[in-house]
Coordinates of C-alpha atoms in Angstrom, one line a residue:
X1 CA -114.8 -55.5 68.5
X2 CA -115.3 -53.6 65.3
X3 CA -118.1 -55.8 64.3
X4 CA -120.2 -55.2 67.8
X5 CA -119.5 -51.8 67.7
X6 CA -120.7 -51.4 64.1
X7 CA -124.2 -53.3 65.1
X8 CA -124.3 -51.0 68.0
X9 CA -123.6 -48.0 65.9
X10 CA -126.5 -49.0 63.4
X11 CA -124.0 -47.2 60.5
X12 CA -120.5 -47.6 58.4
X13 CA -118.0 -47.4 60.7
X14 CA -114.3 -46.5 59.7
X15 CA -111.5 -48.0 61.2
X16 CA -108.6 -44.7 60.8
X17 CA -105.5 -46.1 62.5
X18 CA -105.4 -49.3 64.6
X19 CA -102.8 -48.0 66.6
X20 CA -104.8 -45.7 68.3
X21 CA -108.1 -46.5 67.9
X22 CA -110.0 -46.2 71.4
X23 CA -113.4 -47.1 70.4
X24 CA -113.4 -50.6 70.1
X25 CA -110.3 -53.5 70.0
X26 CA -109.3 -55.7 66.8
X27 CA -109.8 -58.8 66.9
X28 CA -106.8 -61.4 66.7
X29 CA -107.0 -62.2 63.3
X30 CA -106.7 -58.7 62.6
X31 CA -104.0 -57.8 64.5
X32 CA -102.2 -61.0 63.2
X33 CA -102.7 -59.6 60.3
X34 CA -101.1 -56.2 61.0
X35 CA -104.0 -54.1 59.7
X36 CA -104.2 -50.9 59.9
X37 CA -106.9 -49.3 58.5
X38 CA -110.5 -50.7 57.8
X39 CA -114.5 -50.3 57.6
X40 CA -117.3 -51.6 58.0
X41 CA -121.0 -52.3 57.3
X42 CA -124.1 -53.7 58.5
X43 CA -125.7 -56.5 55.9
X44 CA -129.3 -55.6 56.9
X45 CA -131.9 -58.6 56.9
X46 CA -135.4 -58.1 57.0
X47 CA -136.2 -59.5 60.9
X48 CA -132.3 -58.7 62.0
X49 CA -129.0 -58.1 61.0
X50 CA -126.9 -61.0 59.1
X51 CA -123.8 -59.7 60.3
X52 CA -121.1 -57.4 59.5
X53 CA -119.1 -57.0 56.1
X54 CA -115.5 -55.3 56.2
X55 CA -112.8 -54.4 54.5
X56 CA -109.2 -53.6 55.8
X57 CA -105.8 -53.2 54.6
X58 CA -102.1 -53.2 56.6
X59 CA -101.6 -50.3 54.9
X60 CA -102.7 -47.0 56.3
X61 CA -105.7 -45.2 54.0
X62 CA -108.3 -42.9 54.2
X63 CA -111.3 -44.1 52.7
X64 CA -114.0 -41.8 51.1
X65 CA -117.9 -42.2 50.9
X66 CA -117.5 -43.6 48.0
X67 CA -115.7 -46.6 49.5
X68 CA -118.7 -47.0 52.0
X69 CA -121.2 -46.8 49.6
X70 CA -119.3 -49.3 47.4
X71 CA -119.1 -51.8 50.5
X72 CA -122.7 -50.9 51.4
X73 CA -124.1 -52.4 47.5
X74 CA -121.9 -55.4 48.3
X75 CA -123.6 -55.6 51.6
X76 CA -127.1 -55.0 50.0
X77 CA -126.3 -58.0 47.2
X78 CA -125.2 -60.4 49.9
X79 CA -127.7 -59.6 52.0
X80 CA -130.8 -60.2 49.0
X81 CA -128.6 -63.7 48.3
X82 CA -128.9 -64.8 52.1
X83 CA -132.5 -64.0 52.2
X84 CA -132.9 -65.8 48.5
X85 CA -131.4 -68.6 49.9
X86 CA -133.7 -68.6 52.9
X87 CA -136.5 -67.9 51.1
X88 CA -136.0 -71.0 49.0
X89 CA -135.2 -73.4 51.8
X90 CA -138.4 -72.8 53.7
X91 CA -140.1 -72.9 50.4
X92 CA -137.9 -76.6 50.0
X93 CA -139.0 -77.3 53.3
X94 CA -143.0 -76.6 52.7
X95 CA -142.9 -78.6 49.6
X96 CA -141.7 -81.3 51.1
X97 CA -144.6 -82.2 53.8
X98 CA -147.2 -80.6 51.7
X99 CA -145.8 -83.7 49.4
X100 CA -145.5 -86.3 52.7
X101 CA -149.5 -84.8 53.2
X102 CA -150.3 -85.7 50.0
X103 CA -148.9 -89.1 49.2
X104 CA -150.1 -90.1 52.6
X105 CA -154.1 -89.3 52.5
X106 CA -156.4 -91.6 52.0
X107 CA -158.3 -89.2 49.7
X108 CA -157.4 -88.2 45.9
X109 CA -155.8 -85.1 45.6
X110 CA -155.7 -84.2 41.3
X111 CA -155.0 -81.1 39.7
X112 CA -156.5 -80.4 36.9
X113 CA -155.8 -78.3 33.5
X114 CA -158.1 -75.8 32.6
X115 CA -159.1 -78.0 30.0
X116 CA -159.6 -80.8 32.6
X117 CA -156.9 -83.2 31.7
X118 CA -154.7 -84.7 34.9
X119 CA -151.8 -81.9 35.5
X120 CA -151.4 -84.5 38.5
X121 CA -152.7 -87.6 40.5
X122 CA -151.5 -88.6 43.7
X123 CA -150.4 -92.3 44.7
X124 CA -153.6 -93.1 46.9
X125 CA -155.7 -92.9 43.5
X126 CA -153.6 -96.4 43.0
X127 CA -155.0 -98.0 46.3
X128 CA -158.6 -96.5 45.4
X129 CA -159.0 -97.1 42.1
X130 CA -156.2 -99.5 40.7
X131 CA -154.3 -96.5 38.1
X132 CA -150.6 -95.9 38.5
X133 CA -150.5 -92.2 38.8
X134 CA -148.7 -92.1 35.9
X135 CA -151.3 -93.9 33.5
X136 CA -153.4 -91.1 34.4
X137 CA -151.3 -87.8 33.6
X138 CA -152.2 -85.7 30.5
X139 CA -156.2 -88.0 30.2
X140 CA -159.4 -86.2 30.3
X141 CA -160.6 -87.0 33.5
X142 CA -164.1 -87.1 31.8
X143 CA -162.7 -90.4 30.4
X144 CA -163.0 -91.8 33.6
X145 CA -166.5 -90.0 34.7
X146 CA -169.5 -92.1 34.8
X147 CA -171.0 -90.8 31.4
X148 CA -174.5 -89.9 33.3
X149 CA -172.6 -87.6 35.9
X150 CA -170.7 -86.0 33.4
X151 CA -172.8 -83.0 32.9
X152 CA -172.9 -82.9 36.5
X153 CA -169.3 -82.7 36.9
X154 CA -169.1 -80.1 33.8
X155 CA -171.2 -77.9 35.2
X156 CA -169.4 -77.7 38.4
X157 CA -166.0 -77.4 37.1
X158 CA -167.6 -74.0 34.8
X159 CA -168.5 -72.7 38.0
X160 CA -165.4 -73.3 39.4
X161 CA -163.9 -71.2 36.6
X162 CA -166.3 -68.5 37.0
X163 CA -165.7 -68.2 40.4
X164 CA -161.6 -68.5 41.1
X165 CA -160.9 -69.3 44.9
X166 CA -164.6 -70.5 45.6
X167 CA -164.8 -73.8 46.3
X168 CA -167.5 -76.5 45.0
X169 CA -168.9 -79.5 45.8
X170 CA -170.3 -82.4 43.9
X171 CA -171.0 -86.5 44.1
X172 CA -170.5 -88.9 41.3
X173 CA -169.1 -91.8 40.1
X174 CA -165.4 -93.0 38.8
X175 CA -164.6 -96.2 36.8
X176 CA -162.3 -98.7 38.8
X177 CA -159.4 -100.4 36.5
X178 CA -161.4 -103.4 37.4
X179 CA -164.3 -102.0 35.5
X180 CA -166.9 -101.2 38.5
X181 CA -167.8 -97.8 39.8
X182 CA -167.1 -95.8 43.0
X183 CA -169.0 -92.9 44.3
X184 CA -166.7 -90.3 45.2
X185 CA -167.5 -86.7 46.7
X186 CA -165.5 -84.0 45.6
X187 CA -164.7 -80.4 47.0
X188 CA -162.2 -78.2 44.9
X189 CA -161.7 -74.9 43.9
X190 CA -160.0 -73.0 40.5
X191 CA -156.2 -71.6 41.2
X192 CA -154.1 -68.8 39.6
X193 CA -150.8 -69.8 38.2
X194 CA -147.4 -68.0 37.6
X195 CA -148.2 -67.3 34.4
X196 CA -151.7 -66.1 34.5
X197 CA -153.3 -69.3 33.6
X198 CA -155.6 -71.1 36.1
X199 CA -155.9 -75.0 37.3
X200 CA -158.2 -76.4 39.4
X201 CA -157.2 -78.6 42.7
X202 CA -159.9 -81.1 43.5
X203 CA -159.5 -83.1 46.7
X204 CA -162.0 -86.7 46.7
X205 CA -163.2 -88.9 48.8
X206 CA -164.7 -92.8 48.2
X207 CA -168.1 -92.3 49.6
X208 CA -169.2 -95.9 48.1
X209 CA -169.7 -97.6 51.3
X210 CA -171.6 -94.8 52.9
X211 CA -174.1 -94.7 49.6
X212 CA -174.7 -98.1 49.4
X213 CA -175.5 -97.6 53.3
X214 CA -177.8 -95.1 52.7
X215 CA -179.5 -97.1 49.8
X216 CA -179.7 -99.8 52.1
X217 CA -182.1 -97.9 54.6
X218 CA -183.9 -95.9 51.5
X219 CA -185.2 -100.0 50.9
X220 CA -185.7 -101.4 54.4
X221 CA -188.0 -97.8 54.5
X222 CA -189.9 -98.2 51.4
X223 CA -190.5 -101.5 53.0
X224 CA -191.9 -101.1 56.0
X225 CA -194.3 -97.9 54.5

């Protein structure tokens, strides 16, 4: 067909005169057509060819490079759209099970402003520590940081800031809606946006069990010395 031989050619092809053309057959919906006269072109994807693009008319014509090159920036536009278009559907695709990830942990995943109020708070702070999501978007976190581990925390986050990319580590405490506190340990590093600006993602998990644990032996220790 003209479109095999075209991919096989690797270059425009023109199609002179159906009627005795020897290189290559029409296919039938050409021919039911009646066309006579035709070319063609490769749209070009990165990995491989999309396909072919043609034009053709039942009326015999020579066309001129400039007809190609016309054809080949049609080819070029489609072929950026295609690639657009798969570009975005992977990207659609990605989203949606870093999302599942992320509503599904059982740690806190927030993003934070560069100013440290909640850009975003994923559902499992809910089952942690008894805030809708929602309540929390736009607050200071260091509303809801145990006052004496707030310098801590401050510190942290400045080096965070300093240091784009590099992640940091620190423990302390967050008030429950019931009014108690929970350790939590926290790894998270400062991010570049779009625009220039930078956020920081901080990923948490309820070490509260494991400290009171640990306190536990500390005692039964100082006991027995």
């Amino acid at each position: 067909s003209q479109a095999g031989y075209t991919l096989l050619s690797s270059e425009p092809v023109i199609l002179e005169d159906s009627r005795t053309e020897a290189r290559f057959s029409l296919p039938p919906l050409l021919i039911d057509h009646g066309v006579v006269s035709g070319m063609s072109v490769i749209l070009h994807g990165q990995e491989r060819p999309f396909g072919i693009l043609g034009a053709h008319t039942a009326r015999p014509r020579t066309f001129i490079q400039d007809d190609i090159y016309f054809l080949q920036a049609v080819a070029h536009v489609l072929a950026a759209a295609i690639e657009r278009r798969q570009a975005e559907e992977t990207l659609r695709l990605r989203e949606g099970q870093f999302r599942s990830i992320i509503e599904n942990s059982s740690d806190i995943v927030t993003i934070l402003n560069a100013d440290a109020t909640i850009r975003y708070q994923c559902p499992a702070v809910e089952r942690l520590l008894g805030y809708p999501p929602e309540d929390l978007m736009d607050q200071s976190a260091f509303e809801y940081i145990h006052p004496d581990d707030v310098p801590q925390v401050a510190h942290v986050l400045a080096c965070m800031a300093q240091d784009p990319g590099v992640p940091q580590a620190v423990e302390f405490r967050l008030r429950h809606r019931d009014g108690s506190w929970r350790f939590f340990e926290s790894i998270g590093k400062v991010l570049l946006d779009d625009s220039g600006g930078t956020y920081a993602v901080i990923n948490s998990r309820d070490i509260t069990e494991r400290r009171r644990t640990e306190d536990a032996l500390r005692q039964s220790e100082a006991q027995f010395r």
